[in-house]
Tab-separated table of C-alpha atoms and ligand atoms in Angstrom:
chain	number	residue	atom	x	y	z
W	29	MET	CA	-22.026	28.229	-9.812
W	30	GLU	CA	-18.901	28.997	-7.569
W	31	ASN	CA	-17.618	27.471	-4.581
W	32	ARG	CA	-14.013	27.729	-3.301
W	33	GLU	CA	-13.376	24.182	-2.535
W	34	ILE	CA	-10.145	22.631	-4.160
W	35	ILE	CA	-9.642	19.138	-5.707
W	36	ASN	CA	-6.360	17.768	-6.673
W	37	ILE	CA	-5.895	15.401	-9.504
W	38	ILE	CA	-2.893	13.338	-9.270
W	39	LYS	CA	-2.159	11.554	-12.522
W	40	ASN	CA	0.483	9.242	-14.121
W	41	ASP	CA	2.138	10.341	-17.281
W	42	ASN	CA	0.340	8.049	-19.743
W	43	LYS	CA	-1.563	9.824	-22.599
W	44	PHE	CA	-4.887	8.172	-21.766
W	45	SER	CA	-4.452	9.381	-18.148
W	46	THR	CA	-3.770	12.885	-19.118
W	47	GLU	CA	-6.705	12.772	-21.559
W	48	ILE	CA	-9.150	11.466	-18.688
W	49	ALA	CA	-7.446	13.832	-16.035
W	50	ASN	CA	-8.523	16.950	-18.393
W	51	LYS	CA	-11.962	15.648	-18.782
W	52	LEU	CA	-12.358	15.344	-15.023
W	53	LYS	CA	-10.908	18.840	-14.586
W	54	ALA	CA	-13.555	20.279	-16.939
W	55	GLU	CA	-16.236	18.512	-15.230
W	56	LEU	CA	-15.303	19.512	-11.757
W	57	GLU	CA	-14.758	23.233	-12.853
W	58	ASN	CA	-18.255	23.213	-14.466
W	59	ASN	CA	-19.630	22.125	-10.975
W	60	GLY	CA	-17.718	25.255	-9.302
W	61	TYR	CA	-14.569	23.246	-7.914
W	62	LYS	CA	-11.128	24.626	-8.509
W	63	VAL	CA	-8.544	22.125	-9.580
W	64	SER	CA	-5.099	23.283	-8.978
W	65	ASP	CA	-2.294	22.264	-11.096
W	66	GLU	CA	0.022	21.839	-8.240
W	67	TYR	CA	-0.743	19.661	-5.122
W	68	ASN	CA	-2.702	21.697	-2.628
W	69	LYS	CA	-2.789	20.537	0.947
W	70	ASP	CA	-6.131	22.360	1.686
W	71	ALA	CA	-8.021	20.307	-0.879
W	72	VAL	CA	-11.247	18.609	0.131
W	73	LEU	CA	-10.528	15.468	-2.180
W	74	ASN	CA	-7.798	13.823	-4.140
W	75	ILE	CA	-8.395	12.008	-7.293
W	76	SER	CA	-5.804	9.538	-8.680
W	77	VAL	CA	-5.797	8.963	-12.384
W	78	GLY	CA	-3.929	5.755	-13.227
W	79	GLY	CA	-3.646	2.155	-11.844
W	80	ASP	CA	-2.840	1.038	-8.397
W	81	GLY	CA	0.596	1.829	-8.612
W	82	SER	CA	-0.551	5.419	-9.256
W	83	PHE	CA	-2.902	5.372	-6.530
W	84	LEU	CA	-0.259	3.988	-4.032
W	85	ARG	CA	2.299	6.579	-5.272
W	86	SER	CA	-0.140	9.556	-4.752
W	87	LEU	CA	-0.579	8.742	-1.192
W	88	ARG	CA	3.203	8.045	-0.653
W	89	ILE	CA	4.546	11.155	-2.192
W	90	ASN	CA	2.195	13.318	-0.136
W	91	ASP	CA	2.887	11.702	3.152
W	92	PHE	CA	-0.299	9.782	3.178
W	93	PRO	CA	-2.633	12.813	3.792
W	94	ASP	CA	-6.069	12.852	5.669
W	95	ILE	CA	-7.422	14.201	2.523
W	96	PRO	CA	-10.103	11.553	1.089
W	97	ILE	CA	-9.122	9.857	-2.007
W	98	ILE	CA	-10.800	8.088	-4.927
W	99	GLY	CA	-9.200	6.703	-8.202
W	100	VAL	CA	-9.997	6.646	-11.701
W	101	ASN	CA	-8.758	3.432	-13.311
W	102	THR	CA	-6.724	3.966	-16.443
W	103	GLY	CA	-4.217	1.016	-15.542
W	104	SER	CA	-4.497	-2.635	-15.960
W	105	LEU	CA	-5.843	-4.196	-12.847
W	106	GLY	CA	-7.255	-1.186	-10.663
W	107	PHE	CA	-7.698	-2.645	-7.418
W	108	TYR	CA	-8.112	0.464	-5.546
W	109	PRO	CA	-9.418	2.927	-8.120
W	110	GLU	CA	-13.117	2.452	-7.854
W	111	LEU	CA	-14.058	4.567	-10.830
W	112	SER	CA	-13.752	3.915	-14.628
W	113	PRO	CA	-13.320	6.583	-17.002
W	114	LYS	CA	-16.958	6.223	-18.338
W	115	ASP	CA	-18.116	7.019	-14.552
W	116	ILE	CA	-16.631	10.637	-14.414
W	117	ASN	CA	-19.731	12.635	-15.004
W	118	SER	CA	-22.057	10.465	-12.610
W	119	PHE	CA	-19.188	10.568	-9.997
W	120	VAL	CA	-19.086	14.308	-10.069
W	121	LYS	CA	-22.968	14.449	-9.804
W	122	ASP	CA	-22.691	11.809	-6.814
W	123	TYR	CA	-19.753	13.772	-4.954
W	124	CYS	CA	-21.802	17.048	-5.311
W	125	SER	CA	-24.886	15.638	-3.699
W	126	GLY	CA	-22.645	13.989	-0.837
W	127	ASN	CA	-23.656	10.498	-2.154
W	128	TYR	CA	-20.592	8.613	-0.961
W	129	THR	CA	-18.959	6.976	2.272
W	130	ILE	CA	-15.403	7.153	3.638
W	131	ASN	CA	-13.601	3.969	4.512
W	132	LYS	CA	-10.642	4.123	7.025
W	133	LEU	CA	-7.701	1.931	5.745
W	134	TYR	CA	-4.920	1.686	8.269
W	135	LEU	CA	-1.293	1.670	7.341
W	136	LEU	CA	1.343	-0.656	7.921
W	137	GLN	CA	4.207	0.996	9.869
W	138	CYS	CA	7.779	0.078	10.055
W	139	GLU	CA	10.672	1.161	12.028
W	140	ILE	CA	13.910	0.408	10.560
W	141	PHE	CA	16.759	0.491	12.974
W	142	ARG	CA	20.617	0.815	12.089
W	143	GLN	CA	23.420	1.146	15.007
W	144	ASN	CA	22.614	4.661	16.101
W	145	THR	CA	19.610	5.616	14.061
W	146	SER	CA	16.041	4.746	13.163
W	147	GLU	CA	13.623	5.605	10.506
W	148	THR	CA	9.849	5.259	10.032
W	149	ILE	CA	8.204	4.153	6.773
W	150	PHE	CA	4.353	3.630	5.888
W	151	ALA	CA	2.708	1.360	3.394
W	152	LEU	CA	-0.743	0.841	2.466
W	153	ASN	CA	-0.156	-2.536	0.601
W	154	ASP	CA	2.848	-4.283	1.844
W	155	ILE	CA	6.642	-4.004	2.462
W	156	ALA	CA	8.751	-6.703	1.370
W	157	MET	CA	12.320	-7.498	2.771
W	158	LYS	CA	14.699	-8.875	0.372
W	159	GLY	CA	18.342	-9.483	-0.403
W	160	ASP	CA	20.045	-7.188	-2.706
W	161	LYS	CA	21.666	-10.146	-4.430
W	162	THR	CA	20.430	-13.439	-5.924
W	163	LYS	CA	21.952	-15.389	-2.758
W	164	THR	CA	19.528	-16.629	-0.182
W	165	ILE	CA	18.861	-14.215	2.643
W	166	HIS	CA	18.176	-15.378	6.138
W	167	LEU	CA	15.815	-13.542	8.066
W	168	ASP	CA	15.153	-14.107	11.963
W	169	ILE	CA	11.503	-13.488	12.574
W	170	PHE	CA	9.938	-12.642	15.936
W	171	ILE	CA	6.227	-12.226	16.777
W	172	ASP	CA	5.612	-10.097	19.909
W	173	TYR	CA	9.149	-10.549	20.849
W	174	ASN	CA	9.224	-14.377	20.743
W	175	HIS	CA	11.576	-15.935	18.197
W	176	LEU	CA	9.444	-17.807	15.572
W	177	GLN	CA	12.013	-19.085	13.132
W	178	THR	CA	14.859	-17.990	10.631
W	179	ILE	CA	13.254	-17.896	7.329
W	180	SER	CA	15.766	-18.492	4.453
W	181	GLY	CA	14.750	-17.652	0.880
W	182	ASP	CA	14.221	-14.705	-1.088
W	183	GLY	CA	12.679	-12.845	1.825
W	184	VAL	CA	9.499	-12.087	3.514
W	185	ILE	CA	6.427	-9.890	2.593
W	186	ILE	CA	4.494	-7.931	5.464
W	187	SER	CA	1.092	-6.974	4.201
W	188	THR	CA	-2.133	-5.228	5.324
W	189	PRO	CA	-5.424	-6.873	4.508
W	190	MET	CA	-5.885	-4.465	1.522
W	191	GLY	CA	-2.306	-5.381	0.402
W	192	SER	CA	-3.102	-9.077	0.849
W	193	SER	CA	-4.364	-9.522	-2.818
W	194	ALA	CA	-1.231	-7.976	-4.231
W	195	TYR	CA	2.233	-9.429	-3.878
W	196	ASN	CA	1.420	-11.735	-0.824
W	197	TYR	CA	-1.480	-13.502	-2.889
W	198	SER	CA	1.200	-14.284	-5.598
W	199	VAL	CA	3.307	-15.938	-3.272
W	200	GLY	CA	0.691	-18.191	-1.869
W	201	GLY	CA	-0.630	-15.799	1.134
W	202	SER	CA	-4.336	-15.705	2.080
W	203	ILE	CA	-6.782	-12.937	1.182
W	204	VAL	CA	-7.696	-11.178	4.233
W	205	TYR	CA	-10.915	-9.175	4.713
W	206	PRO	CA	-9.933	-5.533	5.516
W	207	SER	CA	-12.035	-5.026	8.630
W	208	LEU	CA	-9.893	-7.655	10.373
W	209	ASN	CA	-7.002	-5.152	10.702
W	210	THR	CA	-4.361	-7.595	10.793
W	211	LEU	CA	-0.868	-8.047	9.326
W	212	GLN	CA	0.169	-11.009	7.506
W	213	LEU	CA	3.738	-12.434	7.441
W	214	THR	CA	4.515	-14.444	4.214
W	215	PRO	CA	7.808	-16.067	3.119
W	216	ILE	CA	9.051	-15.653	-0.525
W	217	ALA	CA	10.431	-19.001	-1.977
W	218	PRO	CA	11.369	-20.497	1.507
W	219	LEU	CA	13.901	-23.021	1.315
W	220	ASN	CA	12.634	-26.635	2.863
W	221	SER	CA	15.587	-29.329	2.764
W	222	LYS	CA	17.339	-31.200	5.339
W	223	ALA	CA	19.518	-28.231	5.908
W	224	TYR	CA	16.628	-25.675	6.319
W	225	ARG	CA	13.113	-25.740	7.662
W	226	CYS	CA	10.979	-22.595	6.839
W	227	LEU	CA	7.588	-21.817	7.281
W	228	ASN	CA	5.836	-21.969	3.882
W	229	SER	CA	2.450	-20.409	4.541
W	230	GLY	CA	1.525	-17.026	5.759
W	231	ILE	CA	1.003	-16.148	9.284
W	232	VAL	CA	-1.754	-13.681	10.141
W	233	VAL	CA	-1.381	-11.666	13.480
W	234	PRO	CA	-3.604	-9.372	15.385
W	235	PRO	CA	-2.979	-5.475	15.201
W	236	GLU	CA	-1.390	-5.070	18.683
W	237	LEU	CA	1.471	-7.394	17.995
W	238	HIS	CA	4.673	-6.473	16.488
W	239	ILE	CA	6.550	-8.501	13.836
W	240	THR	CA	10.289	-8.087	14.217
W	241	VAL	CA	12.800	-9.075	11.288
W	242	VAL	CA	16.545	-9.314	12.007
W	243	PRO	CA	18.587	-9.924	8.953
W	244	GLU	CA	21.686	-12.252	9.435
W	245	TYR	CA	24.850	-10.955	7.539
W	246	LYS	CA	26.195	-14.153	6.233
W	247	TYR	CA	26.116	-13.490	2.438
W	248	LEU	CA	25.079	-9.920	2.069
W	249	GLU	CA	25.316	-6.334	3.396
W	250	ASP	CA	22.216	-4.735	2.201
W	251	VAL	CA	18.749	-5.333	2.393
W	252	ILE	CA	16.207	-3.970	-0.110
W	253	PHE	CA	12.780	-2.797	1.107
W	254	SER	CA	10.094	-2.890	-1.406
W	255	VAL	CA	7.519	-0.433	-0.061
W	256	ASP	CA	4.258	-0.604	-1.877
W	257	GLY	CA	6.216	-1.621	-5.002
W	258	GLU	CA	8.993	1.117	-4.672
W	259	GLU	CA	12.534	-0.103	-3.977
W	260	PHE	CA	14.658	1.400	-1.031
W	261	ASN	CA	18.268	0.146	-0.295
W	262	TYR	CA	19.161	-0.091	3.374
W	263	GLU	CA	22.868	-0.782	4.458
W	264	ARG	CA	23.671	-2.315	7.609
W	265	ILE	CA	20.429	-2.552	9.413
W	266	THR	CA	20.171	-4.176	12.721
W	267	HIS	CA	16.302	-5.055	12.550
W	268	ALA	CA	13.030	-3.860	11.531
W	269	ASN	CA	9.618	-3.653	13.459
W	270	PHE	CA	6.349	-3.849	11.726
W	271	PHE	CA	2.889	-3.093	13.262
W	272	VAL	CA	-0.464	-1.672	12.406
W	273	SER	CA	-0.066	2.032	12.419
W	274	LYS	CA	-2.524	4.625	14.220
W	275	LYS	CA	-2.198	6.472	10.859
W	276	HIS	CA	-4.909	5.697	8.263
W	277	VAL	CA	-6.120	6.704	4.721
W	278	ASN	CA	-9.560	7.849	4.125
W	279	MET	CA	-10.679	6.070	0.907
W	280	LEU	CA	-13.805	7.625	-0.598
W	281	THR	CA	-16.298	5.183	-1.990
W	282	LEU	CA	-19.469	5.624	-3.767
W	283	GLY	CA	-22.387	3.780	-2.113
W	284	SER	CA	-20.801	1.052	0.139
W	285	PHE	CA	-17.408	-0.662	-0.221
W	286	ASN	CA	-18.069	-4.300	-1.172
W	287	TYR	CA	-14.750	-6.156	-0.871
W	288	TRP	CA	-15.946	-9.319	-2.242
W	289	LYS	CA	-17.479	-7.692	-5.278
W	290	VAL	CA	-14.064	-6.194	-6.045
W	291	ILE	CA	-12.185	-9.573	-5.266
W	292	LYS	CA	-14.701	-11.230	-7.634
W	293	GLU	CA	-14.369	-8.855	-10.457
W	294	LYS	CA	-10.612	-8.367	-10.219
W	295	PHE	CA	-9.550	-12.015	-9.220
W	296	ILE	CA	-11.879	-14.924	-9.818
V	397	LIG	P1	2.979	-3.394	-10.494
V	397	LIG	O1	4.336	-4.318	-10.678
V	397	LIG	O2	2.419	-2.870	-11.555
V	397	LIG	O3	1.934	-4.352	-9.528
V	397	LIG	C1	1.756	-5.508	-9.797
V	397	LIG	C2	0.223	-5.816	-9.929
V	397	LIG	O4	-0.477	-5.744	-8.671
V	397	LIG	C3	-0.596	-4.836	-10.723
V	397	LIG	O5	-1.493	-5.693	-11.742
V	397	LIG	C4	-1.170	-3.883	-9.800
V	397	LIG	O6	-2.471	-3.324	-10.218
V	397	LIG	C5	-1.695	-5.039	-8.710
V	397	LIG	N1	-1.900	-4.531	-7.433
V	397	LIG	C6	-1.427	-3.390	-6.693
V	397	LIG	N2	-2.049	-3.439	-5.372
V	397	LIG	C7	-2.965	-4.415	-5.453
V	397	LIG	C8	-3.823	-4.825	-4.309
V	397	LIG	N3	-3.903	-4.354	-3.187
V	397	LIG	N4	-4.559	-5.880	-4.661
V	397	LIG	C9	-4.475	-6.616	-5.872
V	397	LIG	N5	-3.705	-6.210	-6.849
V	397	LIG	C10	-2.807	-5.105	-6.601
V	397	LIG	O7	3.381	-2.242	-9.510
V	397	LIG	P2	2.504	-1.215	-8.748
V	397	LIG	O8	1.357	-1.029	-9.693
V	397	LIG	O9	3.249	0.017	-8.419
V	397	LIG	O10	1.750	-1.875	-7.310
V	397	LIG	C11	2.750	-2.172	-6.298
V	397	LIG	C12	2.515	-3.461	-5.570
V	397	LIG	O11	2.842	-4.368	-6.553
V	397	LIG	C13	3.211	-3.703	-4.504
V	397	LIG	O12	2.619	-3.129	-3.202
V	397	LIG	C14	3.180	-5.235	-4.432
V	397	LIG	O13	2.060	-5.774	-3.667
V	397	LIG	C15	2.864	-5.709	-5.985
V	397	LIG	N6	4.124	-6.615	-6.280
V	397	LIG	C16	3.540	-7.693	-6.914
V	397	LIG	C17	4.581	-8.497	-7.281
V	397	LIG	C18	4.055	-9.915	-7.879
V	397	LIG	O14	2.832	-10.262	-7.776
V	397	LIG	N7	4.884	-11.136	-8.007
V	397	LIG	C19	5.862	-8.313	-7.456
V	397	LIG	C20	6.115	-7.197	-7.029
V	397	LIG	C21	5.253	-6.102	-6.586
V	397	LIG	P3	-2.263	-2.348	-11.571
V	397	LIG	O15	-2.321	-2.925	-12.650
V	397	LIG	O16	-3.625	-1.522	-11.588
V	397	LIG	O17	-1.128	-1.322	-11.355
V	398	LIG	MN1	1.042	-1.072	-11.758
């Protein structure tokens, strides 16, 4: 059986992932697909083999492509990767017979401004803004250009609904159903004393509103952006704007995506 369609397998370096990726490659080739060793932009499908970190990374390093993606979980939690290694053969069968659906997941977009320059970054889960030292960081928060509060503490997390069950949930934020297409801003260890009053819950905003964060440079010069768990250090930024992007990821799912089932299986 020969078809010329290409599938990318993007895996992490662990031994089990390599073993599973080889098995998957053999099964796909048996069904006539070409599995290229290097990432191919003309592929019809991306398959990530690893945990959530690998899934997120495979999207980020390839600039969040339109190519549909599904994951095989060889990691510890595996919120995104729907397949377990034992499902490989049945997945290939389902994929060949078109037995799947595609869900659009909208990205978080962030414009980071310096004196004369700006830069755009994207995330599927979240972006956390934190100080690069252990000192308290003070961040002025604006929602839809209205000043809300100065949040003092370890920083803030801005998360998508899909990312709401990750870092956001660990700091007391709410789990948000993905079809709501909102953003959540949640403080990390906010100060509350006679000197400081800070919001200590998450705020959920609709997609058309911008969240602006302006760091106050009293104690530190640098701000760390943790983008889907990968750290970037920015010096002397003036502000950052966050909003729901027009850009999305196409997540392939077998049958229909059942968010509550995933939440119950992975969290409760
Ligand atoms: P990691 O340190 O391995 O991630 C922490 C845990 O979060 C892992 O168990 C990971 O699953 C899980 N996770 C990732 N995305 C999730 C989601 N959307 N819903 C529920 N759980 C999720 O780092 P990583 O694997 O590269 O993942 C990056 C994410 O880690 C970031 O986007 C951030 O949200 C999260 N993070 C959490 C904390 C915290 O909870 N205190 C601190 C820093 C970063 P796997 O085991 O399958 O990888
Ligand atoms: Mn991980």
